Short mmCIF file of C-alpha atoms in Angstrom, two decimals:
data_model
loop_
_atom_site.label_atom_id
_atom_site.label_comp_id
_atom_site.label_asym_id
_atom_site.label_seq_id
_atom_site.Cartn_x
_atom_site.Cartn_y
_atom_site.Cartn_z
CA LYS A 19 0.00 0.00 0.00
CA GLY A 20 2.15 2.85 -1.31
CA ARG A 21 5.93 2.99 -1.13
CA PRO A 22 7.49 2.65 2.33
CA ALA A 23 9.80 5.49 3.38
CA TYR A 24 13.55 4.99 3.48
CA TYR A 25 16.34 7.15 4.85
CA THR A 26 19.91 7.61 3.66
CA HIS A 27 22.64 9.25 5.74
CA SER A 28 25.97 9.90 4.04
CA GLY A 29 29.38 11.19 4.99
CA SER A 30 32.59 11.73 3.04
CA ALA A 31 36.11 13.05 3.53
CA GLY A 32 38.84 13.66 0.99
CA VAL A 33 42.23 15.21 0.38
CA THR A 34 43.88 16.55 -2.78
CA HIS A 35 47.64 16.84 -3.29
CA ARG A 36 49.06 18.86 -6.19
CA ILE A 37 52.50 18.59 -7.76
CA GLY A 38 52.77 21.04 -10.62
CA ARG A 39 50.10 20.11 -13.16
CA VAL A 40 49.38 16.77 -11.50
CA ALA A 41 46.65 16.42 -8.86
CA VAL A 42 45.87 13.27 -6.85
CA THR A 43 42.63 13.07 -4.85
CA ALA A 44 41.70 10.36 -2.33
CA THR A 45 38.15 10.18 -0.95
CA GLY A 46 36.44 7.94 1.59
CA THR A 47 32.65 7.58 1.96
CA VAL A 48 30.11 5.96 4.29
CA ASP A 49 26.43 5.59 3.35
CA ARG A 50 23.72 4.16 5.62
CA THR A 51 20.25 3.30 4.26
CA THR A 52 17.36 2.13 6.44
CA TYR A 53 13.76 1.24 5.54
CA GLU A 54 10.44 1.55 7.30
CA ASN A 55 8.23 -1.55 7.24
CA GLY A 56 5.57 -1.70 4.55
CA VAL A 57 1.83 -2.13 5.01
CA THR A 58 -0.20 -4.36 2.69
CA THR A 59 -3.64 -3.43 1.36
CA THR A 60 -5.14 -5.70 4.03
CA GLY A 61 -3.36 -3.79 6.81
CA ALA A 62 -0.69 -6.40 7.53
CA VAL A 63 2.86 -5.24 8.29
CA TYR A 64 5.50 -6.32 5.75
CA ASP A 65 9.01 -6.58 7.25
CA LEU A 66 11.61 -4.63 5.24
CA GLN A 67 14.41 -4.61 7.82
CA ASP A 68 16.38 -7.06 5.67
CA ARG A 69 17.03 -4.14 3.27
CA ASN A 70 18.99 -2.04 5.79
CA VAL A 71 22.53 -1.70 4.46
CA THR A 72 25.77 0.21 5.10
CA THR A 73 28.27 0.97 2.33
CA TYR A 74 31.96 1.77 2.93
CA GLY A 75 33.85 3.05 -0.10
CA GLY A 76 36.94 4.79 -1.35
CA LYS A 77 38.16 6.25 -4.62
CA LEU A 78 41.40 7.59 -6.02
CA ARG A 79 41.61 10.07 -8.89
CA GLY A 80 44.70 11.17 -10.77
CA ALA A 81 44.41 14.24 -13.02
CA TYR A 82 46.76 16.21 -15.28
CA GLU A 83 46.06 19.81 -16.26
CA VAL A 84 46.82 20.09 -19.98
CA THR A 85 45.49 23.65 -20.08
CA PRO A 86 43.54 25.71 -17.50
CA GLY A 87 40.34 24.54 -19.21
CA LEU A 88 41.20 20.90 -19.92
CA THR A 89 42.13 18.35 -17.23
CA PRO A 90 41.95 14.64 -18.15
CA PHE A 91 41.68 12.16 -15.26
CA VAL A 92 41.56 8.49 -14.37
CA GLU A 93 39.55 7.30 -11.36
CA VAL A 94 39.38 3.93 -9.62
CA ALA A 95 36.88 3.11 -6.86
CA ALA A 96 36.00 0.20 -4.60
CA ASP A 97 33.39 -0.39 -1.91
CA THR A 98 31.75 -3.01 0.27
CA ARG A 99 28.03 -3.17 1.02
CA ARG A 100 27.13 -4.94 4.27
CA TYR A 101 23.54 -5.80 5.19
CA ASP A 102 22.37 -5.82 8.80
CA ASP A 103 20.76 -9.23 8.18
CA GLU A 104 23.28 -11.70 6.77
CA ILE A 105 20.43 -13.51 4.98
CA ASP A 106 17.42 -11.59 3.62
CA ASN A 107 13.77 -12.66 3.79
CA ALA A 108 14.11 -14.57 0.50
CA GLY A 109 17.12 -16.53 1.73
CA TYR A 110 19.88 -14.67 -0.17
CA ARG A 111 23.21 -13.32 1.09
CA ARG A 112 23.23 -9.90 -0.59
CA SER A 113 26.35 -8.33 0.92
CA SER A 114 28.78 -7.56 -1.90
CA LEU A 115 32.03 -6.07 -3.10
CA GLY A 116 32.16 -3.54 -5.94
CA ALA A 117 34.82 -1.90 -8.10
CA SER A 118 34.92 0.50 -11.03
CA VAL A 119 37.33 2.39 -13.25
CA LYS A 120 36.62 5.57 -15.22
CA ALA A 121 38.50 7.84 -17.58
CA GLY A 122 37.39 11.31 -18.54
CA SER A 123 38.13 15.00 -18.42
CA THR A 124 36.95 18.31 -17.08
CA PHE A 125 36.64 20.97 -19.77
CA GLU A 126 35.89 24.64 -20.37
CA ILE A 127 34.08 25.47 -23.59
CA THR A 128 33.75 29.16 -22.67
CA ARG A 129 34.19 31.09 -19.45
CA THR A 130 30.47 30.57 -18.74
CA LEU A 131 30.13 26.97 -20.03
CA THR A 132 32.11 24.23 -18.28
CA GLY A 133 31.68 20.55 -17.59
CA GLU A 134 33.02 17.08 -16.97
CA ALA A 135 32.50 13.76 -18.76
CA SER A 136 33.73 10.22 -18.11
CA LEU A 137 33.24 6.69 -19.38
CA GLY A 138 34.00 3.57 -17.42
CA TYR A 139 33.01 0.09 -16.36
CA GLY A 140 32.09 -1.42 -13.02
CA GLY A 141 30.75 -4.50 -11.33
CA ARG A 142 29.58 -6.09 -8.09
CA ASN A 143 30.32 -9.57 -6.72
CA TYR A 144 27.81 -11.03 -4.26
CA GLU A 145 28.38 -13.40 -1.36
CA ASP A 146 25.54 -15.62 -2.55
CA GLY A 147 26.66 -17.76 -5.49
CA ARG A 148 23.10 -17.85 -6.85
CA LEU A 149 23.30 -14.11 -7.61
CA ALA A 150 25.10 -13.33 -10.86
CA ASN A 151 27.69 -10.57 -10.90
CA LEU A 152 26.17 -7.19 -11.70
CA THR A 153 28.19 -5.39 -14.37
CA GLY A 154 27.70 -2.50 -16.75
CA ALA A 155 29.08 0.58 -18.45
CA LEU A 156 29.25 3.77 -16.38
CA VAL A 157 28.54 7.02 -18.22
CA ASP A 158 28.72 10.24 -16.20
CA ALA A 159 28.64 13.82 -17.41
CA SER A 160 27.81 17.32 -16.25
CA LEU A 161 27.44 20.64 -18.04
CA VAL A 162 27.28 23.94 -16.13
CA TRP A 163 26.10 27.15 -17.78
CA GLN A 164 26.51 30.40 -15.86
CA ALA A 165 23.61 32.10 -17.61
CA SER A 166 24.10 35.33 -15.66
CA PRO A 167 25.92 36.48 -12.53
CA LEU A 168 22.81 35.39 -10.57
CA THR A 169 21.61 32.30 -12.47
CA LYS A 170 23.29 28.94 -13.03
CA VAL A 171 21.95 25.98 -15.04
CA THR A 172 23.35 22.48 -14.44
CA MET A 173 22.63 19.33 -16.46
CA LYS A 174 23.87 15.95 -15.23
CA ALA A 175 23.89 12.33 -16.37
CA ALA A 176 24.88 9.67 -13.85
CA SER A 177 25.15 5.88 -13.61
CA GLU A 178 25.05 3.67 -10.52
CA PHE A 179 24.35 0.15 -9.28
CA LEU A 180 21.16 -0.17 -7.22
CA GLU A 181 20.31 -2.80 -4.63
CA THR A 182 17.20 -5.00 -4.69
CA THR A 183 15.56 -7.80 -2.72
CA THR A 184 13.71 -9.19 -5.76
CA MET A 185 14.17 -12.96 -5.83
CA GLY A 186 16.69 -14.06 -8.46
CA SER A 187 17.90 -10.53 -9.27
CA SER A 188 21.33 -9.20 -8.28
CA GLY A 189 20.37 -5.55 -8.62
CA ALA A 190 19.90 -2.86 -11.23
CA VAL A 191 21.99 -0.58 -13.42
CA SER A 192 20.44 2.88 -13.11
CA ARG A 193 20.79 5.82 -15.52
CA ARG A 194 19.67 9.23 -14.30
CA LEU A 195 19.29 12.65 -15.94
CA THR A 196 18.79 15.85 -13.92
CA LEU A 197 18.34 19.54 -14.66
CA ASP A 198 18.93 22.17 -11.95
CA VAL A 199 18.36 25.92 -12.19
CA ALA A 200 19.79 27.99 -9.33
CA HIS A 201 19.09 31.69 -8.85
CA ASP A 202 20.47 34.06 -6.21
CA LEU A 203 17.53 36.04 -4.84
CA LEU A 204 19.84 37.82 -2.41
CA ARG A 205 23.58 37.83 -1.73
CA ASN A 206 23.08 35.05 0.84
CA LEU A 207 19.86 33.41 -0.40
CA THR A 208 19.73 30.92 -3.31
CA VAL A 209 16.72 29.02 -4.66
CA THR A 210 17.19 25.94 -6.86
CA GLY A 211 14.54 24.11 -8.88
CA SER A 212 15.22 20.63 -10.23
CA LEU A 213 13.75 18.01 -12.58
CA GLY A 214 14.91 14.41 -12.90
CA TYR A 215 14.31 11.17 -14.79
CA SER A 216 15.80 7.75 -14.15
CA ALA A 217 15.53 4.25 -15.59
CA ALA A 218 16.74 1.18 -13.70
CA ALA A 219 17.07 -2.18 -15.48
CA TYR A 220 16.95 -5.09 -13.02
CA GLN A 221 19.28 -7.94 -13.94
CA GLY A 222 17.67 -11.35 -14.31
CA THR A 223 14.06 -10.14 -14.41
CA GLY A 224 13.71 -7.95 -17.50
CA ASN A 225 11.97 -5.29 -15.39
CA VAL A 226 12.75 -1.63 -16.06
CA GLU A 227 11.62 0.90 -13.44
CA GLN A 228 11.21 4.47 -14.66
CA THR A 229 10.96 7.37 -12.22
CA ALA A 230 10.34 11.11 -12.58
CA SER A 231 11.08 13.68 -9.89
CA ALA A 232 10.80 17.40 -9.20
CA GLY A 233 12.10 19.44 -6.31
CA VAL A 234 13.04 22.79 -4.84
CA LYS A 235 15.91 23.74 -2.53
CA VAL A 236 16.62 26.92 -0.56
CA ASP A 237 20.10 27.76 0.75
CA TYR A 238 20.63 30.53 3.31
CA LYS A 239 24.30 31.41 3.85
CA ILE A 240 25.04 32.37 7.45
CA ASP A 241 28.63 33.30 6.61
CA ARG A 242 31.45 32.11 4.34
CA ASN A 243 31.67 28.74 6.11
CA PHE A 244 28.11 27.74 7.05
CA LEU A 245 24.70 27.60 5.43
CA ILE A 246 21.20 26.35 6.27
CA ARG A 247 19.41 24.28 3.62
CA GLY A 248 15.77 23.34 3.27
CA SER A 249 14.54 21.12 0.43
CA TYR A 250 11.52 19.23 -0.86
CA ASN A 251 11.52 16.51 -3.53
CA TYR A 252 8.59 14.73 -5.17
CA GLU A 253 9.20 11.39 -6.89
CA ARG A 254 6.77 9.28 -8.90
CA ALA A 255 7.20 5.82 -10.42
CA LEU A 256 6.18 5.82 -14.08
CA SER A 257 6.49 2.03 -14.54
CA GLU A 258 7.62 -1.09 -12.67
#
C-alpha cells in the first residue's frame, strides 16, 4: 500500500595533493540506508528490515592539467556493502564487493560553459553464489552554464548500481538525468529548482523501473563557512 519510506545518511572526507600540473585526490565515503516496514492493502505489516545496508567506499583520482580549461583524469573506486541481516527474507546473502574504473576530463568550452565527462566500467560480486555478478558501463557527465551572474543551469547524467531484494535478481543498473536551475535572490539566499528522470534495469528479471522527480531547494548562507538548507523533492514511479 504505497511505497514505504527509506532514509539515507551519508558522509565523506577527501584530500587533494598537487604537484605542478598533477593532482591526486583520495576520498572515503560511508552511506547508511534504512527502511520503514511496509503495510499491505489488508493492513498487515511487511518486514523490510532485511534491506537495511551500510556501504563503505573509497576512490582515487589522478588528473593532469593540460590547459587551464582541460584536465583529463583516471579514477578507480571500490566499496563493500554490508547488510544488517546476513540472509534476507528470501534466503539470499546480498552483501557484496564492488569496483569500477573511469577515464574522462573536465573541460571549459567558454568562461560561462564548463563541464566534466567520463566513461568507465564497473561490477559487483555477491556473497551468494546464486546471484550473478552485476556489471555495466558507467557514463557520467555534467554541463554547467553560468547564464548570468545570478543564475546557473546544471545538467547531469549519472550511472550507478542499485540494490534490490527481488528474488533471483542481483540488482539494477540505473541511468539518471537531472536539470537544476539555481538563482540568487539575495547575496546570501539561493533558490534551486530541479527536474529528474531515471531508468533502472533489473538484472535477471527484465523489469525496467522508470521514475520522474521534481524538487526545490533553498540555501541561506550564514557566513562564508556555514549555510542552512531546506529542500523538498517529489518522486513518482512511471512504470515497474
